[in-house]
mmCIF file of C-alpha atoms and ligand atoms in Angstrom:
data_model
loop_
_atom_site.group_PDB
_atom_site.id
_atom_site.type_symbol
_atom_site.label_atom_id
_atom_site.label_comp_id
_atom_site.label_asym_id
_atom_site.label_seq_id
_atom_site.Cartn_x
_atom_site.Cartn_y
_atom_site.Cartn_z
ATOM 1 C CA MET U 66 96.205 129.349 73.021
ATOM 2 C CA THR U 67 96.519 132.903 73.016
ATOM 3 C CA MET U 68 99.438 134.594 70.857
ATOM 4 C CA THR U 69 101.360 136.703 73.150
ATOM 5 C CA THR U 70 102.140 139.706 71.478
ATOM 6 C CA ASP U 71 105.845 138.702 70.043
ATOM 7 C CA THR U 72 104.762 136.104 68.786
ATOM 8 C CA ARG U 73 101.789 137.921 67.218
ATOM 9 C CA LEU U 74 104.639 140.646 65.148
ATOM 10 C CA ARG U 75 106.305 137.668 63.415
ATOM 11 C CA SER U 76 103.507 136.680 62.047
ATOM 12 C CA ILE U 77 102.945 140.530 61.160
ATOM 13 C CA LYS U 78 106.168 140.547 59.827
ATOM 14 C CA SER U 79 106.081 137.427 57.991
ATOM 15 C CA LEU U 80 102.919 137.701 56.138
ATOM 16 C CA VAL U 81 103.460 140.926 54.671
ATOM 17 C CA GLY U 82 106.214 139.254 52.907
ATOM 18 C CA ASP U 83 104.433 136.595 52.278
ATOM 19 C CA ILE U 84 101.635 138.326 50.639
ATOM 20 C CA GLY U 85 104.440 139.981 47.677
ATOM 21 C CA LEU U 86 102.664 143.523 46.809
ATOM 22 C CA GLU U 87 104.963 145.923 48.119
ATOM 23 C CA GLY U 88 105.324 148.127 45.989
ATOM 24 C CA HIS U 89 102.470 147.320 43.910
ATOM 25 C CA ARG U 90 99.045 149.327 43.810
ATOM 26 C CA LEU U 91 95.758 148.829 43.574
ATOM 27 C CA LEU U 92 93.146 149.551 40.447
ATOM 28 C CA SER U 93 90.757 146.609 40.623
ATOM 29 C CA ILE U 94 90.554 143.535 42.866
ATOM 30 C CA ASN U 95 91.756 141.454 39.625
ATOM 31 C CA ASP U 96 94.957 143.245 40.818
ATOM 32 C CA LEU U 97 95.188 140.955 43.348
ATOM 33 C CA THR U 98 95.889 136.903 43.721
ATOM 34 C CA ASN U 99 93.515 134.346 45.226
ATOM 35 C CA GLU U 100 96.045 134.144 47.761
ATOM 36 C CA GLN U 101 96.723 137.440 48.331
ATOM 37 C CA ILE U 102 93.378 138.259 49.269
ATOM 38 C CA TYR U 103 93.321 135.307 51.875
ATOM 39 C CA GLY U 104 96.764 136.576 53.300
ATOM 40 C CA LEU U 105 95.449 140.286 53.655
ATOM 41 C CA PHE U 106 92.547 138.230 56.006
ATOM 42 C CA GLU U 107 94.671 137.015 57.446
ATOM 43 C CA LEU U 108 96.553 139.350 58.213
ATOM 44 C CA ALA U 109 93.694 141.866 58.989
ATOM 45 C CA ARG U 110 92.430 139.475 61.791
ATOM 46 C CA LEU U 111 95.642 139.711 62.635
ATOM 47 C CA LEU U 112 96.196 143.386 63.067
ATOM 48 C CA GLU U 113 92.345 143.051 64.640
ATOM 49 C CA PRO U 114 94.067 144.065 68.501
ATOM 50 C CA TRP U 115 95.144 147.694 67.264
ATOM 51 C CA ASN U 116 91.992 148.352 65.173
ATOM 52 C CA ARG U 117 91.608 151.262 68.211
ATOM 53 C CA SER U 118 94.976 151.560 69.113
ATOM 54 C CA ARG U 119 98.374 152.054 67.667
ATOM 55 C CA ILE U 120 100.916 149.190 65.352
ATOM 56 C CA ASP U 121 103.965 151.293 64.384
ATOM 57 C CA LEU U 122 104.620 148.878 62.370
ATOM 58 C CA CYS U 123 105.409 151.660 58.980
ATOM 59 C CA PRO U 124 106.419 155.187 61.500
ATOM 60 C CA SER U 125 107.791 157.179 58.298
ATOM 61 C CA SER U 126 105.525 156.483 55.773
ATOM 62 C CA VAL U 127 102.978 158.419 54.495
ATOM 63 C CA MET U 128 99.672 157.951 53.128
ATOM 64 C CA ALA U 129 99.126 161.278 50.402
ATOM 65 C CA THR U 130 94.364 161.106 50.042
ATOM 66 C CA LEU U 131 93.385 163.021 47.218
ATOM 67 C CA PHE U 132 89.398 162.456 47.621
ATOM 68 C CA PHE U 133 87.378 164.063 43.552
ATOM 69 C CA GLN U 134 84.386 163.593 45.204
ATOM 70 C CA PRO U 135 82.550 163.328 48.199
ATOM 71 C CA SER U 136 83.447 160.365 50.757
ATOM 72 C CA THR U 137 83.153 159.978 55.092
ATOM 73 C CA ARG U 138 84.102 156.301 54.379
ATOM 74 C CA THR U 139 86.428 155.605 52.607
ATOM 75 C CA ARG U 140 88.528 158.502 52.739
ATOM 76 C CA MET U 141 88.227 158.297 57.066
ATOM 77 C CA SER U 142 89.111 154.782 56.595
ATOM 78 C CA PHE U 143 92.456 155.184 54.756
ATOM 79 C CA GLU U 144 93.696 158.130 57.248
ATOM 80 C CA THR U 145 91.797 155.822 60.988
ATOM 81 C CA ALA U 146 93.967 152.934 59.280
ATOM 82 C CA MET U 147 97.456 155.141 58.116
ATOM 83 C CA HIS U 148 97.198 156.645 61.729
ATOM 84 C CA ARG U 149 97.226 153.388 63.416
ATOM 85 C CA LEU U 150 99.496 152.228 61.840
ATOM 86 C CA GLY U 151 101.519 154.953 62.816
ATOM 87 C CA GLY U 152 102.382 156.674 59.203
ATOM 88 C CA SER U 153 101.141 159.631 58.922
ATOM 89 C CA VAL U 154 98.344 161.444 56.020
ATOM 90 C CA LEU U 155 98.049 164.515 53.438
ATOM 91 C CA THR U 156 94.384 164.558 52.504
ATOM 92 C CA GLU U 157 93.463 166.292 50.046
ATOM 93 C CA THR U 158 89.140 166.545 49.895
ATOM 94 C CA THR U 159 88.467 169.889 47.802
ATOM 95 C CA PRO U 160 91.489 169.465 44.810
ATOM 96 C CA LEU U 161 89.402 171.477 42.032
ATOM 97 C CA ILE U 162 89.134 174.241 44.930
ATOM 98 C CA SER U 163 92.170 174.244 47.396
ATOM 99 C CA SER U 164 95.140 172.395 44.514
ATOM 100 C CA SER U 165 96.121 173.356 41.968
ATOM 101 C CA SER U 166 93.624 171.406 40.251
ATOM 102 C CA ALA U 167 92.191 174.157 39.903
ATOM 103 C CA LYS U 168 94.458 175.607 38.329
ATOM 104 C CA GLU U 169 93.188 173.788 35.881
ATOM 105 C CA GLU U 170 97.086 170.978 36.913
ATOM 106 C CA SER U 171 96.401 168.087 35.218
ATOM 107 C CA LEU U 172 96.211 164.931 37.177
ATOM 108 C CA GLY U 173 99.015 163.259 36.126
ATOM 109 C CA ASP U 174 100.711 165.725 36.630
ATOM 110 C CA MET U 175 99.583 166.155 40.603
ATOM 111 C CA ILE U 176 100.318 162.309 40.974
ATOM 112 C CA THR U 177 103.560 162.871 39.917
ATOM 113 C CA CYS U 178 104.527 166.167 41.805
ATOM 114 C CA VAL U 179 102.775 163.982 44.580
ATOM 115 C CA SER U 180 104.172 160.499 44.708
ATOM 116 C CA LYS U 181 107.955 162.575 45.340
ATOM 117 C CA TYR U 182 105.491 162.978 49.231
ATOM 118 C CA ALA U 183 104.151 160.182 49.547
ATOM 119 C CA ASN U 184 104.370 156.590 50.105
ATOM 120 C CA VAL U 185 101.350 155.918 48.874
ATOM 121 C CA ILE U 186 98.299 157.866 47.106
ATOM 122 C CA VAL U 187 94.778 157.090 47.793
ATOM 123 C CA LEU U 188 92.617 157.996 45.801
ATOM 124 C CA ARG U 189 88.684 159.004 44.161
ATOM 125 C CA HIS U 190 88.129 160.814 41.907
ATOM 126 C CA PHE U 191 85.245 161.321 38.664
ATOM 127 C CA ASP U 192 86.317 159.656 35.884
ATOM 128 C CA GLU U 193 87.431 155.993 35.822
ATOM 129 C CA ALA U 194 90.034 156.607 32.372
ATOM 130 C CA GLU U 195 91.702 159.873 33.451
ATOM 131 C CA ALA U 196 92.979 158.440 36.999
ATOM 132 C CA LEU U 197 93.829 155.617 34.853
ATOM 133 C CA ALA U 198 96.052 157.400 33.194
ATOM 134 C CA ALA U 199 97.873 159.104 35.843
ATOM 135 C CA ALA U 200 97.731 156.126 38.773
ATOM 136 C CA GLY U 201 100.372 155.483 34.863
ATOM 137 C CA ARG U 202 102.402 157.764 35.466
ATOM 138 C CA ALA U 203 102.581 157.237 39.411
ATOM 139 C CA GLY U 204 106.061 157.216 41.164
ATOM 140 C CA ALA U 205 104.409 156.317 44.343
ATOM 141 C CA PRO U 206 101.504 152.926 45.080
ATOM 142 C CA VAL U 207 98.015 154.314 43.781
ATOM 143 C CA ILE U 208 95.476 153.080 45.456
ATOM 144 C CA ASN U 209 92.070 152.746 43.840
ATOM 145 C CA GLY U 210 89.401 154.620 46.927
ATOM 146 C CA GLY U 211 86.381 154.572 43.750
ATOM 147 C CA MET U 212 86.719 155.712 40.653
ATOM 148 C CA GLY U 213 84.232 156.364 37.731
ATOM 149 C CA HIS U 214 81.637 153.739 38.113
ATOM 150 C CA TRP U 215 84.174 151.912 37.105
ATOM 151 C CA GLU U 216 85.345 149.526 40.561
ATOM 152 C CA HIS U 217 85.556 150.482 43.744
ATOM 153 C CA PRO U 218 88.345 147.502 45.372
ATOM 154 C CA THR U 219 88.773 148.140 49.063
ATOM 155 C CA GLN U 220 85.288 148.068 49.617
ATOM 156 C CA ALA U 221 85.096 144.874 48.557
ATOM 157 C CA LEU U 222 87.686 143.913 50.241
ATOM 158 C CA LEU U 223 86.525 144.789 53.152
ATOM 159 C CA ASP U 224 82.554 143.297 52.657
ATOM 160 C CA LEU U 225 84.236 140.207 51.409
ATOM 161 C CA TYR U 226 86.555 140.376 54.486
ATOM 162 C CA THR U 227 83.238 141.014 56.852
ATOM 163 C CA LEU U 228 81.334 137.677 55.164
ATOM 164 C CA TRP U 229 84.967 135.770 56.293
ATOM 165 C CA ARG U 230 84.844 136.940 59.315
ATOM 166 C CA THR U 231 80.910 135.912 59.761
ATOM 167 C CA TYR U 232 81.014 132.579 58.236
ATOM 168 C CA ASP U 233 84.613 132.194 58.118
ATOM 169 C CA ARG U 234 84.500 130.997 54.326
ATOM 170 C CA ILE U 235 82.724 132.156 51.582
ATOM 171 C CA GLN U 236 82.763 129.595 49.147
ATOM 172 C CA GLY U 237 79.167 128.160 48.443
ATOM 173 C CA LEU U 238 77.320 131.443 49.887
ATOM 174 C CA ASN U 239 74.520 133.057 47.656
ATOM 175 C CA VAL U 240 74.164 136.446 47.529
ATOM 176 C CA CYS U 241 72.560 138.610 45.757
ATOM 177 C CA ILE U 242 74.423 141.821 45.013
ATOM 178 C CA ALA U 243 70.805 144.165 44.464
ATOM 179 C CA SER U 244 70.197 148.295 42.625
ATOM 180 C CA ALA U 245 68.298 149.316 41.147
ATOM 181 C CA ASP U 246 70.776 150.592 38.750
ATOM 182 C CA LEU U 247 74.256 148.215 38.312
ATOM 183 C CA VAL U 248 75.635 150.047 35.561
ATOM 184 C CA GLU U 249 76.674 153.175 37.664
ATOM 185 C CA ALA U 250 77.422 150.985 41.219
ATOM 186 C CA ARG U 251 81.039 150.757 40.912
ATOM 187 C CA THR U 252 81.252 148.868 44.739
ATOM 188 C CA GLY U 253 78.741 145.772 43.136
ATOM 189 C CA HIS U 254 81.331 145.277 40.396
ATOM 190 C CA SER U 255 84.330 144.932 42.190
ATOM 191 C CA MET U 256 82.171 143.310 44.339
ATOM 192 C CA ALA U 257 80.780 140.870 42.320
ATOM 193 C CA TYR U 258 84.261 139.812 40.960
ATOM 194 C CA GLY U 259 85.099 138.814 44.332
ATOM 195 C CA LEU U 260 82.907 136.500 45.326
ATOM 196 C CA ALA U 261 82.782 135.192 42.454
ATOM 197 C CA ARG U 262 86.169 134.185 41.891
ATOM 198 C CA LEU U 263 86.382 132.219 46.009
ATOM 199 C CA GLY U 264 83.818 130.387 45.281
ATOM 200 C CA ALA U 265 80.675 132.578 46.242
ATOM 201 C CA ASN U 266 77.029 131.662 43.755
ATOM 202 C CA VAL U 267 75.861 135.319 43.059
ATOM 203 C CA THR U 268 72.578 136.599 41.704
ATOM 204 C CA CYS U 269 72.636 140.058 40.469
ATOM 205 C CA ALA U 270 69.262 141.282 40.617
ATOM 206 C CA SER U 271 68.317 145.423 38.766
ATOM 207 C CA PRO U 272 66.525 146.924 35.597
ATOM 208 C CA LYS U 273 67.418 144.468 32.745
ATOM 209 C CA ASP U 274 68.063 147.436 31.894
ATOM 210 C CA ARG U 275 70.468 148.865 33.806
ATOM 211 C CA ARG U 276 72.113 145.475 34.694
ATOM 212 C CA ILE U 277 75.584 144.573 35.491
ATOM 213 C CA PRO U 278 78.359 145.309 32.333
ATOM 214 C CA GLU U 279 79.045 142.693 29.939
ATOM 215 C CA ALA U 280 82.642 143.912 30.552
ATOM 216 C CA VAL U 281 82.298 142.661 34.169
ATOM 217 C CA LEU U 282 80.441 139.157 33.392
ATOM 218 C CA SER U 283 82.074 138.705 30.559
ATOM 219 C CA ASP U 284 85.609 139.236 32.825
ATOM 220 C CA ILE U 285 84.274 136.616 35.416
ATOM 221 C CA HIS U 286 82.803 133.692 33.309
ATOM 222 C CA ASP U 287 87.370 134.111 31.380
ATOM 223 C CA ALA U 288 88.731 133.835 35.626
ATOM 224 C CA THR U 289 86.219 131.356 36.536
ATOM 225 C CA GLY U 290 83.479 129.225 33.940
ATOM 226 C CA VAL U 291 81.224 130.876 36.107
ATOM 227 C CA GLU U 292 78.345 132.755 34.848
ATOM 228 C CA LEU U 293 76.430 134.919 37.320
ATOM 229 C CA GLU U 294 72.817 134.503 37.722
ATOM 230 C CA GLN U 295 70.956 137.635 36.114
ATOM 231 C CA VAL U 296 67.160 138.103 37.776
ATOM 232 C CA PHE U 297 65.990 141.409 35.737
ATOM 233 C CA ASP U 298 62.338 143.713 36.974
ATOM 234 C CA CYS U 299 61.302 142.258 39.818
ATOM 235 C CA ASP U 300 58.572 144.360 42.265
ATOM 236 C CA GLN U 301 59.397 144.381 45.789
ATOM 237 C CA ASP U 302 57.461 140.459 46.017
ATOM 238 C CA SER U 303 59.041 138.828 43.931
ATOM 239 C CA PHE U 304 62.732 140.309 45.449
ATOM 240 C CA ASN U 305 61.735 139.463 48.238
ATOM 241 C CA GLU U 306 60.737 136.644 47.684
ATOM 242 C CA LEU U 307 64.346 135.895 46.131
ATOM 243 C CA ILE U 308 66.486 137.860 49.002
ATOM 244 C CA ARG U 309 64.741 134.544 50.739
ATOM 245 C CA GLY U 310 66.797 131.813 49.770
ATOM 246 C CA MET U 311 70.285 134.275 50.380
ATOM 247 C CA ASP U 312 72.951 134.358 52.892
ATOM 248 C CA LEU U 313 73.560 137.706 51.928
ATOM 249 C CA VAL U 314 72.495 141.159 50.670
ATOM 250 C CA TYR U 315 73.999 143.947 49.101
ATOM 251 C CA LEU U 316 73.267 146.626 48.144
ATOM 252 C CA PRO U 317 75.704 148.780 46.079
ATOM 253 C CA GLY U 318 73.691 152.108 46.096
ATOM 254 C CA CYS U 319 72.987 154.322 43.037
ATOM 255 C CA SER U 320 73.291 157.901 42.263
ATOM 256 C CA ALA U 321 70.223 159.214 42.126
ATOM 257 C CA PRO U 322 69.228 161.127 39.820
ATOM 258 C CA LYS U 323 67.803 164.573 40.819
ATOM 259 C CA GLY U 324 64.931 166.977 38.426
ATOM 260 C CA PRO U 325 62.167 165.789 36.113
ATOM 261 C CA ASP U 326 63.879 161.718 35.743
ATOM 262 C CA ALA U 327 63.254 161.600 39.653
ATOM 263 C CA GLU U 328 60.298 160.731 41.246
ATOM 264 C CA ALA U 329 60.500 157.841 37.776
ATOM 265 C CA PHE U 330 63.479 155.710 39.726
ATOM 266 C CA LYS U 331 62.331 155.983 43.137
ATOM 267 C CA VAL U 332 59.716 154.090 42.080
ATOM 268 C CA VAL U 333 62.272 151.593 40.281
ATOM 269 C CA MET U 334 63.957 151.265 43.404
ATOM 270 C CA ASP U 335 61.238 151.458 45.287
ATOM 271 C CA ARG U 336 61.558 148.133 43.818
ATOM 272 C CA TYR U 337 64.487 146.123 45.353
ATOM 273 C CA PHE U 338 63.522 147.649 48.708
ATOM 274 C CA VAL U 339 64.505 144.998 51.811
ATOM 275 C CA ARG U 340 61.422 144.487 53.798
ATOM 276 C CA TYR U 341 61.936 143.715 57.454
ATOM 277 C CA GLU U 342 59.570 141.619 57.652
ATOM 278 C CA THR U 343 61.191 139.593 54.823
ATOM 279 C CA ILE U 344 63.772 139.056 57.063
ATOM 280 C CA ALA U 345 62.545 138.606 59.816
ATOM 281 C CA GLN U 346 60.744 135.291 58.709
ATOM 282 C CA ALA U 347 63.315 133.992 57.812
ATOM 283 C CA GLN U 348 64.540 133.994 61.361
ATOM 284 C CA THR U 349 61.154 132.341 62.252
ATOM 285 C CA ASP U 350 60.492 129.799 60.066
ATOM 286 C CA GLY U 351 63.294 128.324 59.998
ATOM 287 C CA GLY U 352 66.579 129.984 62.094
ATOM 288 C CA HIS U 353 68.113 131.989 58.703
ATOM 289 C CA THR U 354 69.561 134.655 58.704
ATOM 290 C CA ILE U 355 69.816 136.472 55.906
ATOM 291 C CA HIS U 356 72.944 139.040 55.869
ATOM 292 C CA VAL U 357 72.495 142.752 55.021
ATOM 293 C CA THR U 358 75.243 144.982 53.994
ATOM 294 C CA HIS U 359 74.621 147.817 51.859
ATOM 295 C CA THR U 360 77.810 150.025 50.713
ATOM 296 C CA LEU U 361 76.680 153.697 51.899
ATOM 297 C CA PRO U 362 75.440 156.278 52.147
ATOM 298 C CA ARG U 363 71.658 154.708 52.191
ATOM 299 C CA ARG U 364 68.970 156.353 51.178
ATOM 300 C CA SER U 365 65.293 155.787 52.701
ATOM 301 C CA GLY U 366 63.554 153.315 50.473
ATOM 302 C CA GLU U 367 66.739 151.213 50.360
ATOM 303 C CA MET U 368 65.744 149.660 53.246
ATOM 304 C CA ASP U 369 63.878 148.997 55.813
ATOM 305 C CA ASP U 370 65.353 150.931 58.828
ATOM 306 C CA ARG U 371 64.563 148.637 61.453
ATOM 307 C CA LEU U 372 66.685 145.483 60.212
ATOM 308 C CA ASP U 373 69.948 148.700 61.765
ATOM 309 C CA ALA U 374 69.486 146.689 65.249
ATOM 310 C CA THR U 375 68.860 142.890 63.587
ATOM 311 C CA PRO U 376 71.480 140.398 63.877
ATOM 312 C CA SER U 377 71.637 140.583 59.922
ATOM 313 C CA GLN U 378 72.841 144.277 59.510
ATOM 314 C CA LEU U 379 76.464 143.690 58.366
ATOM 315 C CA TYR U 380 76.805 147.405 57.287
ATOM 316 C CA PHE U 381 78.140 148.917 60.413
ATOM 317 C CA GLU U 382 79.423 145.735 61.042
ATOM 318 C CA ALA U 383 81.633 146.389 58.248
ATOM 319 C CA ILE U 384 82.870 150.386 58.971
ATOM 320 C CA GLY U 385 84.673 148.624 62.129
ATOM 321 C CA TYR U 386 85.860 145.654 59.682
ATOM 322 C CA SER U 387 87.699 148.339 57.247
ATOM 323 C CA VAL U 388 89.971 149.623 59.254
ATOM 324 C CA SER U 389 91.167 146.424 60.384
ATOM 325 C CA ILE U 390 91.690 145.794 56.048
ATOM 326 C CA ARG U 391 92.951 149.015 55.319
ATOM 327 C CA MET U 392 95.691 148.368 57.731
ATOM 328 C CA ALA U 393 96.994 145.337 56.230
ATOM 329 C CA LEU U 394 96.420 146.292 53.233
ATOM 330 C CA VAL U 395 98.584 149.726 53.438
ATOM 331 C CA ALA U 396 101.322 147.748 54.987
ATOM 332 C CA SER U 397 101.769 145.130 52.484
ATOM 333 C CA ILE U 398 101.934 148.095 50.001
ATOM 334 C CA VAL U 399 104.664 150.173 51.794
ATOM 335 C CA GLY U 400 105.827 147.546 53.642
ATOM 336 C CA VAL U 401 106.739 147.451 56.843
HETATM 337 N N1 CP T 277 81.417 153.231 51.312
HETATM 338 C C1 CP T 277 81.537 154.040 51.023
HETATM 339 O O1 CP T 277 82.810 154.382 49.560
HETATM 340 O O2 CP T 277 81.406 155.525 51.151
HETATM 341 P P1 CP T 277 81.776 156.479 50.990
HETATM 342 O O3 CP T 277 81.188 157.126 49.590
HETATM 343 O O4 CP T 277 81.327 157.332 52.480
HETATM 344 O O5 CP T 277 83.461 156.703 50.961
#
């Protein structure tokens, strides 16, 4: 049965109320209950028809995007989401050059002032301790757009939403989070929390000395009773064997070092290379689709680019879904 626009609008407004996030900040994926995550998924699905048009749910709201690190997707999809909701955007992409941060203003003072203009602030910052302290002082709700090496909760939310839209469930899916460095993989940390809490079977593959932080594992254990599976120090063959049984290979990327360590790091990265042949063979042998997503930006050497043109590719699909889920999140936080 197709929904009329009026019915859909009534459902949207009622869901925003039920989700109960108005005025709340989002610093960690763990700030959301499982019910709120599923509520946001339902809301995002209702909002998908406006992914490329406009629904004036938040016409008097202003979003400030303060990005102390480079970004293409996170900033632009948040800004697109706010424009689609009929609101306005203030953007600062080079705060260390063009804002009073260049005159040594503290982040806390900056956020306190921006809170007087904006109804919601999306903050990306290289130092999670400084960002969290500033968010604690803010008069407006702060959304973490990527903080240090800690978490990037809305990237996890959009990847979870993409998975849910692909399979209609998360529970019971087999997911491998893989990187040459899971210590600094903030998207990997948020995604591990989200997947484990929603009942996926998670395996983390990384070098032993760059494994996912103990704090993330113990938080997951405390919340779910589950010990995440960990596989260390694969070579390329054993890694590709590992992913043959997965529903999703999740690549949070990593910051490749420059200078003298660059070549050695490339050797380690190469061990986690997702081969086209592995994915194609699983499809041919048993009709099993191993989906692959990368949080992007990707570097050459992380996966075979021929995967772009296969049904396994979820990374560009996720970009489309990111607008709807961020619309859902922003509308829930600023209210409609
Ligand atoms: N995935 C992600 O955070 O991309 P950007 O760095 O381009 O925002």
